[in-house]
JSON list of C-alpha atoms in Angstrom, two decimals:
[
{"chain": "A", "resi": 1, "resn": "MET", "atom": "CA", "xyz": [-0.70, -0.20, 18.22]},
{"chain": "A", "resi": 2, "resn": "GLY", "atom": "CA", "xyz": [1.44, 2.71, 17.30]},
{"chain": "A", "resi": 3, "resn": "GLY", "atom": "CA", "xyz": [-0.30, 5.50, 19.21]},
{"chain": "A", "resi": 4, "resn": "GLU", "atom": "CA", "xyz": [-3.64, 3.71, 19.62]},
{"chain": "A", "resi": 5, "resn": "ALA", "atom": "CA", "xyz": [-4.88, 1.27, 22.25]},
{"chain": "A", "resi": 6, "resn": "TYR", "atom": "CA", "xyz": [-7.72, -1.22, 21.90]},
{"chain": "A", "resi": 7, "resn": "PRO", "atom": "CA", "xyz": [-9.20, -2.75, 25.07]},
{"chain": "A", "resi": 8, "resn": "LEU", "atom": "CA", "xyz": [-9.40, -6.52, 24.60]},
{"chain": "A", "resi": 9, "resn": "ARG", "atom": "CA", "xyz": [-13.03, -6.67, 25.75]},
{"chain": "A", "resi": 10, "resn": "ASN", "atom": "CA", "xyz": [-14.02, -4.29, 22.90]},
{"chain": "A", "resi": 11, "resn": "ILE", "atom": "CA", "xyz": [-12.37, -6.31, 20.10]},
{"chain": "A", "resi": 12, "resn": "SER", "atom": "CA", "xyz": [-15.02, -8.42, 18.40]},
{"chain": "A", "resi": 13, "resn": "HIS", "atom": "CA", "xyz": [-13.05, -9.63, 15.36]},
{"chain": "A", "resi": 14, "resn": "VAL", "atom": "CA", "xyz": [-9.45, -9.77, 14.16]},
{"chain": "A", "resi": 15, "resn": "GLY", "atom": "CA", "xyz": [-8.71, -10.34, 10.48]},
{"chain": "A", "resi": 16, "resn": "GLN", "atom": "CA", "xyz": [-6.40, -9.72, 7.58]},
{"chain": "A", "resi": 17, "resn": "ARG", "atom": "CA", "xyz": [-6.74, -7.81, 4.32]},
{"chain": "A", "resi": 18, "resn": "MET", "atom": "CA", "xyz": [-4.49, -7.79, 1.27]},
{"chain": "A", "resi": 19, "resn": "ILE", "atom": "CA", "xyz": [-3.94, -5.05, -1.29]},
{"chain": "A", "resi": 20, "resn": "GLU", "atom": "CA", "xyz": [-1.99, -5.69, -4.47]},
{"chain": "A", "resi": 21, "resn": "VAL", "atom": "CA", "xyz": [-1.22, -3.67, -7.58]},
{"chain": "A", "resi": 22, "resn": "ASP", "atom": "CA", "xyz": [-3.82, -3.81, -10.33]},
{"chain": "A", "resi": 23, "resn": "LYS", "atom": "CA", "xyz": [-1.47, -5.00, -13.05]},
{"chain": "A", "resi": 24, "resn": "GLY", "atom": "CA", "xyz": [-4.10, -4.70, -15.75]},
{"chain": "A", "resi": 25, "resn": "ALA", "atom": "CA", "xyz": [-4.59, -1.02, -14.94]},
{"chain": "A", "resi": 26, "resn": "ALA", "atom": "CA", "xyz": [-0.81, -0.46, -14.90]},
{"chain": "A", "resi": 27, "resn": "TRP", "atom": "CA", "xyz": [-0.46, -2.00, -18.39]},
{"chain": "A", "resi": 28, "resn": "LYS", "atom": "CA", "xyz": [-3.45, -0.01, -19.69]},
{"chain": "A", "resi": 29, "resn": "GLU", "atom": "CA", "xyz": [-1.99, 3.24, -18.35]},
{"chain": "A", "resi": 30, "resn": "PHE", "atom": "CA", "xyz": [1.37, 2.37, -19.93]},
{"chain": "A", "resi": 31, "resn": "PHE", "atom": "CA", "xyz": [-0.18, 1.69, -23.35]},
{"chain": "A", "resi": 32, "resn": "VAL", "atom": "CA", "xyz": [-2.28, 4.87, -23.29]},
{"chain": "A", "resi": 33, "resn": "ARG", "atom": "CA", "xyz": [0.69, 7.02, -22.30]},
{"chain": "A", "resi": 34, "resn": "THR", "atom": "CA", "xyz": [2.90, 5.30, -24.88]},
{"chain": "A", "resi": 35, "resn": "LEU", "atom": "CA", "xyz": [0.38, 5.87, -27.69]},
{"chain": "A", "resi": 36, "resn": "VAL", "atom": "CA", "xyz": [-0.01, 9.54, -26.76]},
{"chain": "A", "resi": 37, "resn": "TRP", "atom": "CA", "xyz": [3.76, 9.93, -26.54]},
{"chain": "A", "resi": 38, "resn": "LEU", "atom": "CA", "xyz": [4.32, 8.13, -29.86]},
{"chain": "A", "resi": 39, "resn": "PHE", "atom": "CA", "xyz": [2.02, 10.62, -31.56]},
{"chain": "A", "resi": 40, "resn": "PHE", "atom": "CA", "xyz": [3.25, 13.87, -29.96]},
{"chain": "A", "resi": 41, "resn": "GLY", "atom": "CA", "xyz": [6.84, 12.70, -29.39]},
{"chain": "A", "resi": 42, "resn": "GLY", "atom": "CA", "xyz": [7.09, 11.46, -32.98]},
{"chain": "A", "resi": 43, "resn": "ILE", "atom": "CA", "xyz": [6.04, 14.87, -34.28]},
{"chain": "A", "resi": 44, "resn": "PHE", "atom": "CA", "xyz": [8.47, 16.58, -31.91]},
{"chain": "A", "resi": 45, "resn": "ALA", "atom": "CA", "xyz": [11.32, 14.22, -32.88]},
{"chain": "A", "resi": 46, "resn": "ALA", "atom": "CA", "xyz": [10.68, 14.86, -36.60]},
{"chain": "A", "resi": 47, "resn": "LEU", "atom": "CA", "xyz": [10.78, 18.65, -36.10]},
{"chain": "A", "resi": 48, "resn": "VAL", "atom": "CA", "xyz": [13.82, 18.90, -33.81]},
{"chain": "A", "resi": 49, "resn": "ASP", "atom": "CA", "xyz": [15.94, 16.13, -35.40]},
{"chain": "A", "resi": 50, "resn": "VAL", "atom": "CA", "xyz": [18.69, 14.48, -33.27]},
{"chain": "A", "resi": 51, "resn": "VAL", "atom": "CA", "xyz": [17.85, 16.18, -29.95]},
{"chain": "A", "resi": 52, "resn": "GLY", "atom": "CA", "xyz": [14.19, 15.31, -30.51]},
{"chain": "A", "resi": 53, "resn": "VAL", "atom": "CA", "xyz": [15.01, 11.64, -31.10]},
{"chain": "A", "resi": 54, "resn": "ILE", "atom": "CA", "xyz": [17.13, 11.53, -27.92]},
{"chain": "A", "resi": 55, "resn": "LEU", "atom": "CA", "xyz": [14.33, 13.17, -25.93]},
{"chain": "A", "resi": 56, "resn": "PHE", "atom": "CA", "xyz": [11.79, 10.82, -27.51]},
{"chain": "A", "resi": 57, "resn": "LEU", "atom": "CA", "xyz": [13.79, 7.74, -26.44]},
{"chain": "A", "resi": 58, "resn": "GLY", "atom": "CA", "xyz": [14.40, 9.18, -22.98]},
{"chain": "A", "resi": 59, "resn": "VAL", "atom": "CA", "xyz": [10.70, 9.76, -22.32]},
{"chain": "A", "resi": 60, "resn": "GLN", "atom": "CA", "xyz": [9.82, 6.29, -23.62]},
{"chain": "A", "resi": 61, "resn": "ALA", "atom": "CA", "xyz": [12.47, 4.76, -21.31]},
{"chain": "A", "resi": 62, "resn": "PHE", "atom": "CA", "xyz": [10.91, 6.71, -18.42]},
{"chain": "A", "resi": 63, "resn": "LEU", "atom": "CA", "xyz": [7.47, 5.28, -19.26]},
{"chain": "A", "resi": 64, "resn": "VAL", "atom": "CA", "xyz": [8.89, 1.74, -19.29]},
{"chain": "A", "resi": 65, "resn": "TRP", "atom": "CA", "xyz": [10.64, 2.40, -15.95]},
{"chain": "A", "resi": 66, "resn": "LYS", "atom": "CA", "xyz": [7.35, 3.60, -14.40]},
{"chain": "A", "resi": 67, "resn": "LEU", "atom": "CA", "xyz": [5.61, 0.42, -15.63]},
{"chain": "A", "resi": 68, "resn": "VAL", "atom": "CA", "xyz": [8.31, -1.85, -14.19]},
{"chain": "A", "resi": 69, "resn": "GLN", "atom": "CA", "xyz": [8.21, 0.06, -10.91]},
{"chain": "A", "resi": 70, "resn": "ALA", "atom": "CA", "xyz": [4.43, -0.39, -10.63]},
{"chain": "A", "resi": 71, "resn": "LEU", "atom": "CA", "xyz": [4.54, -4.10, -11.51]},
{"chain": "A", "resi": 72, "resn": "GLN", "atom": "CA", "xyz": [7.25, -4.86, -8.93]},
{"chain": "A", "resi": 73, "resn": "LYS", "atom": "CA", "xyz": [5.38, -3.46, -5.92]},
{"chain": "A", "resi": 74, "resn": "PRO", "atom": "CA", "xyz": [4.76, -6.26, -3.42]},
{"chain": "A", "resi": 75, "resn": "PRO", "atom": "CA", "xyz": [1.32, -6.98, -1.98]},
{"chain": "A", "resi": 76, "resn": "VAL", "atom": "CA", "xyz": [0.54, -5.26, 1.33]},
{"chain": "A", "resi": 77, "resn": "TYR", "atom": "CA", "xyz": [-1.15, -7.13, 4.18]},
{"chain": "A", "resi": 78, "resn": "GLY", "atom": "CA", "xyz": [-3.23, -5.40, 6.83]},
{"chain": "A", "resi": 79, "resn": "LEU", "atom": "CA", "xyz": [-4.37, -6.23, 10.33]},
{"chain": "A", "resi": 80, "resn": "VAL", "atom": "CA", "xyz": [-8.05, -5.35, 10.72]},
{"chain": "A", "resi": 81, "resn": "LEU", "atom": "CA", "xyz": [-9.73, -5.00, 14.09]},
{"chain": "A", "resi": 82, "resn": "ASN", "atom": "CA", "xyz": [-13.49, -4.79, 14.59]},
{"chain": "A", "resi": 83, "resn": "THR", "atom": "CA", "xyz": [-14.35, -2.95, 17.79]},
{"chain": "A", "resi": 84, "resn": "SER", "atom": "CA", "xyz": [-17.93, -2.34, 18.86]},
{"chain": "A", "resi": 85, "resn": "GLY", "atom": "CA", "xyz": [-19.17, -2.47, 15.28]},
{"chain": "A", "resi": 86, "resn": "THR", "atom": "CA", "xyz": [-16.37, -0.32, 13.82]},
{"chain": "A", "resi": 87, "resn": "GLN", "atom": "CA", "xyz": [-13.74, -1.77, 11.48]},
{"chain": "A", "resi": 88, "resn": "ARG", "atom": "CA", "xyz": [-10.25, -0.32, 11.70]},
{"chain": "A", "resi": 89, "resn": "GLU", "atom": "CA", "xyz": [-7.13, -1.15, 9.73]},
{"chain": "A", "resi": 90, "resn": "ALA", "atom": "CA", "xyz": [-4.48, -1.06, 12.42]},
{"chain": "A", "resi": 91, "resn": "ILE", "atom": "CA", "xyz": [-1.17, -2.07, 10.81]},
{"chain": "A", "resi": 92, "resn": "TRP", "atom": "CA", "xyz": [-0.04, -2.70, 7.22]},
{"chain": "A", "resi": 93, "resn": "SER", "atom": "CA", "xyz": [3.03, -4.73, 6.30]},
{"chain": "A", "resi": 94, "resn": "THR", "atom": "CA", "xyz": [4.68, -6.19, 3.23]},
{"chain": "A", "resi": 95, "resn": "ARG", "atom": "CA", "xyz": [5.28, -9.42, 5.17]},
{"chain": "A", "resi": 96, "resn": "GLN", "atom": "CA", "xyz": [2.24, -11.64, 5.61]},
{"chain": "A", "resi": 97, "resn": "GLU", "atom": "CA", "xyz": [3.97, -13.60, 8.40]},
{"chain": "A", "resi": 98, "resn": "GLU", "atom": "CA", "xyz": [4.14, -10.48, 10.61]},
{"chain": "A", "resi": 99, "resn": "ILE", "atom": "CA", "xyz": [0.40, -9.92, 10.28]},
{"chain": "A", "resi": 100, "resn": "HIS", "atom": "CA", "xyz": [-0.33, -13.61, 10.94]},
{"chain": "A", "resi": 101, "resn": "GLN", "atom": "CA", "xyz": [1.78, -13.43, 14.11]},
{"chain": "A", "resi": 102, "resn": "LEU", "atom": "CA", "xyz": [-0.10, -10.35, 15.31]},
{"chain": "A", "resi": 103, "resn": "ILE", "atom": "CA", "xyz": [-3.48, -11.97, 14.62]},
{"chain": "A", "resi": 104, "resn": "HIS", "atom": "CA", "xyz": [-2.38, -15.09, 16.51]},
{"chain": "A", "resi": 105, "resn": "GLU", "atom": "CA", "xyz": [-1.14, -13.10, 19.53]},
{"chain": "A", "resi": 106, "resn": "ILE", "atom": "CA", "xyz": [-4.22, -10.87, 19.68]},
{"chain": "A", "resi": 107, "resn": "THR", "atom": "CA", "xyz": [-6.54, -13.87, 19.41]},
{"chain": "A", "resi": 108, "resn": "LYS", "atom": "CA", "xyz": [-4.57, -15.61, 22.17]},
{"chain": "A", "resi": 109, "resn": "ALA", "atom": "CA", "xyz": [-4.81, -12.47, 24.35]},
{"chain": "A", "resi": 110, "resn": "ILE", "atom": "CA", "xyz": [-8.57, -12.20, 23.78]},
{"chain": "A", "resi": 111, "resn": "GLY", "atom": "CA", "xyz": [-8.97, -15.82, 24.90]},
{"chain": "A", "resi": 112, "resn": "ASN", "atom": "CA", "xyz": [-6.76, -15.26, 27.97]},
{"chain": "A", "resi": 113, "resn": "PRO", "atom": "CA", "xyz": [-6.74, -11.55, 28.96]},
{"chain": "A", "resi": 114, "resn": "GLU", "atom": "CA", "xyz": [-4.70, -12.20, 32.11]},
{"chain": "A", "resi": 115, "resn": "ILE", "atom": "CA", "xyz": [-1.49, -12.93, 30.18]},
{"chain": "A", "resi": 116, "resn": "ALA", "atom": "CA", "xyz": [1.39, -10.50, 30.39]},
{"chain": "A", "resi": 117, "resn": "GLN", "atom": "CA", "xyz": [1.53, -7.53, 28.04]},
{"chain": "A", "resi": 118, "resn": "MET", "atom": "CA", "xyz": [3.55, -8.14, 24.89]},
{"chain": "A", "resi": 119, "resn": "ILE", "atom": "CA", "xyz": [5.47, -5.94, 22.50]},
{"chain": "A", "resi": 120, "resn": "ILE", "atom": "CA", "xyz": [5.91, -7.01, 18.87]},
{"chain": "A", "resi": 121, "resn": "ASN", "atom": "CA", "xyz": [8.00, -4.97, 16.45]},
{"chain": "A", "resi": 122, "resn": "VAL", "atom": "CA", "xyz": [6.65, -4.94, 12.91]},
{"chain": "A", "resi": 123, "resn": "GLU", "atom": "CA", "xyz": [9.82, -4.45, 10.89]},
{"chain": "A", "resi": 124, "resn": "HIS", "atom": "CA", "xyz": [8.20, -4.24, 7.45]},
{"chain": "A", "resi": 125, "resn": "ALA", "atom": "CA", "xyz": [5.37, -1.85, 8.32]},
{"chain": "A", "resi": 126, "resn": "VAL", "atom": "CA", "xyz": [4.00, 0.32, 5.54]},
{"chain": "A", "resi": 127, "resn": "GLY", "atom": "CA", "xyz": [2.98, 3.94, 5.96]},
{"chain": "A", "resi": 128, "resn": "GLY", "atom": "CA", "xyz": [0.51, 5.66, 3.72]},
{"chain": "A", "resi": 129, "resn": "ASP", "atom": "CA", "xyz": [-2.27, 8.18, 3.49]},
{"chain": "A", "resi": 130, "resn": "LEU", "atom": "CA", "xyz": [-5.34, 7.91, 5.69]},
{"chain": "A", "resi": 131, "resn": "ILE", "atom": "CA", "xyz": [-8.47, 8.77, 3.73]},
{"chain": "A", "resi": 132, "resn": "LYS", "atom": "CA", "xyz": [-11.74, 9.04, 5.64]},
{"chain": "A", "resi": 133, "resn": "GLN", "atom": "CA", "xyz": [-14.45, 10.58, 3.53]},
{"chain": "A", "resi": 134, "resn": "TYR", "atom": "CA", "xyz": [-17.71, 9.32, 4.98]},
{"chain": "A", "resi": 135, "resn": "GLY", "atom": "CA", "xyz": [-19.56, 10.02, 8.19]},
{"chain": "A", "resi": 136, "resn": "SER", "atom": "CA", "xyz": [-19.05, 12.55, 10.93]},
{"chain": "A", "resi": 137, "resn": "GLY", "atom": "CA", "xyz": [-15.35, 11.72, 11.26]},
{"chain": "A", "resi": 138, "resn": "SER", "atom": "CA", "xyz": [-14.49, 12.84, 7.71]},
{"chain": "A", "resi": 139, "resn": "ILE", "atom": "CA", "xyz": [-10.95, 14.21, 7.60]},
{"chain": "A", "resi": 140, "resn": "GLY", "atom": "CA", "xyz": [-10.41, 14.21, 3.85]},
{"chain": "A", "resi": 141, "resn": "LYS", "atom": "CA", "xyz": [-6.84, 13.09, 3.28]},
{"chain": "A", "resi": 142, "resn": "ALA", "atom": "CA", "xyz": [-4.25, 12.99, 6.07]},
{"chain": "A", "resi": 143, "resn": "GLN", "atom": "CA", "xyz": [-0.60, 12.28, 5.32]},
{"chain": "A", "resi": 144, "resn": "HIS", "atom": "CA", "xyz": [1.13, 9.44, 7.17]},
{"chain": "A", "resi": 145, "resn": "SER", "atom": "CA", "xyz": [4.84, 8.97, 6.73]},
{"chain": "A", "resi": 146, "resn": "GLY", "atom": "CA", "xyz": [7.52, 6.48, 7.65]},
{"chain": "A", "resi": 147, "resn": "SER", "atom": "CA", "xyz": [7.91, 2.76, 7.40]},
{"chain": "A", "resi": 148, "resn": "GLY", "atom": "CA", "xyz": [9.33, 0.05, 9.58]},
{"chain": "A", "resi": 149, "resn": "GLY", "atom": "CA", "xyz": [9.89, -0.04, 13.30]},
{"chain": "A", "resi": 150, "resn": "ILE", "atom": "CA", "xyz": [6.23, 0.35, 14.27]},
{"chain": "A", "resi": 151, "resn": "GLN", "atom": "CA", "xyz": [5.43, -1.23, 17.62]},
{"chain": "A", "resi": 152, "resn": "ALA", "atom": "CA", "xyz": [2.31, -3.14, 18.48]},
{"chain": "A", "resi": 153, "resn": "SER", "atom": "CA", "xyz": [1.77, -3.50, 22.20]}
]
């Protein structure tokens, strides 16, 4: 998958995970930032007059935009493989159907390893940061970029 290969005989479990935005935390962050901005921005707007009021409204509109942006993020679904006691998140997608298809095909291949090799394109793949902070393989934070067009073979 991508640049990694998993021998079928080593895969002990295939599953799915879901990550979604914590909407409560997004609202809390919005209210805290708004209250802080109302205090300091109100003082600034009172001192600077018209330009201050325009800046005050602009920053508040930005805070609302950030809230809407956070609340509109779709859930992300991940394919998880357990190999020899190690759990790995292999592919993440915004489409649950793509992950279900991969799970089905991998499970079918485990049950019948003699079938022909397959290639499945995950069109809605999600890239992100890889954070590994525990154990001997600690890498801190590694950047991962790009989305879409990831191949699972």
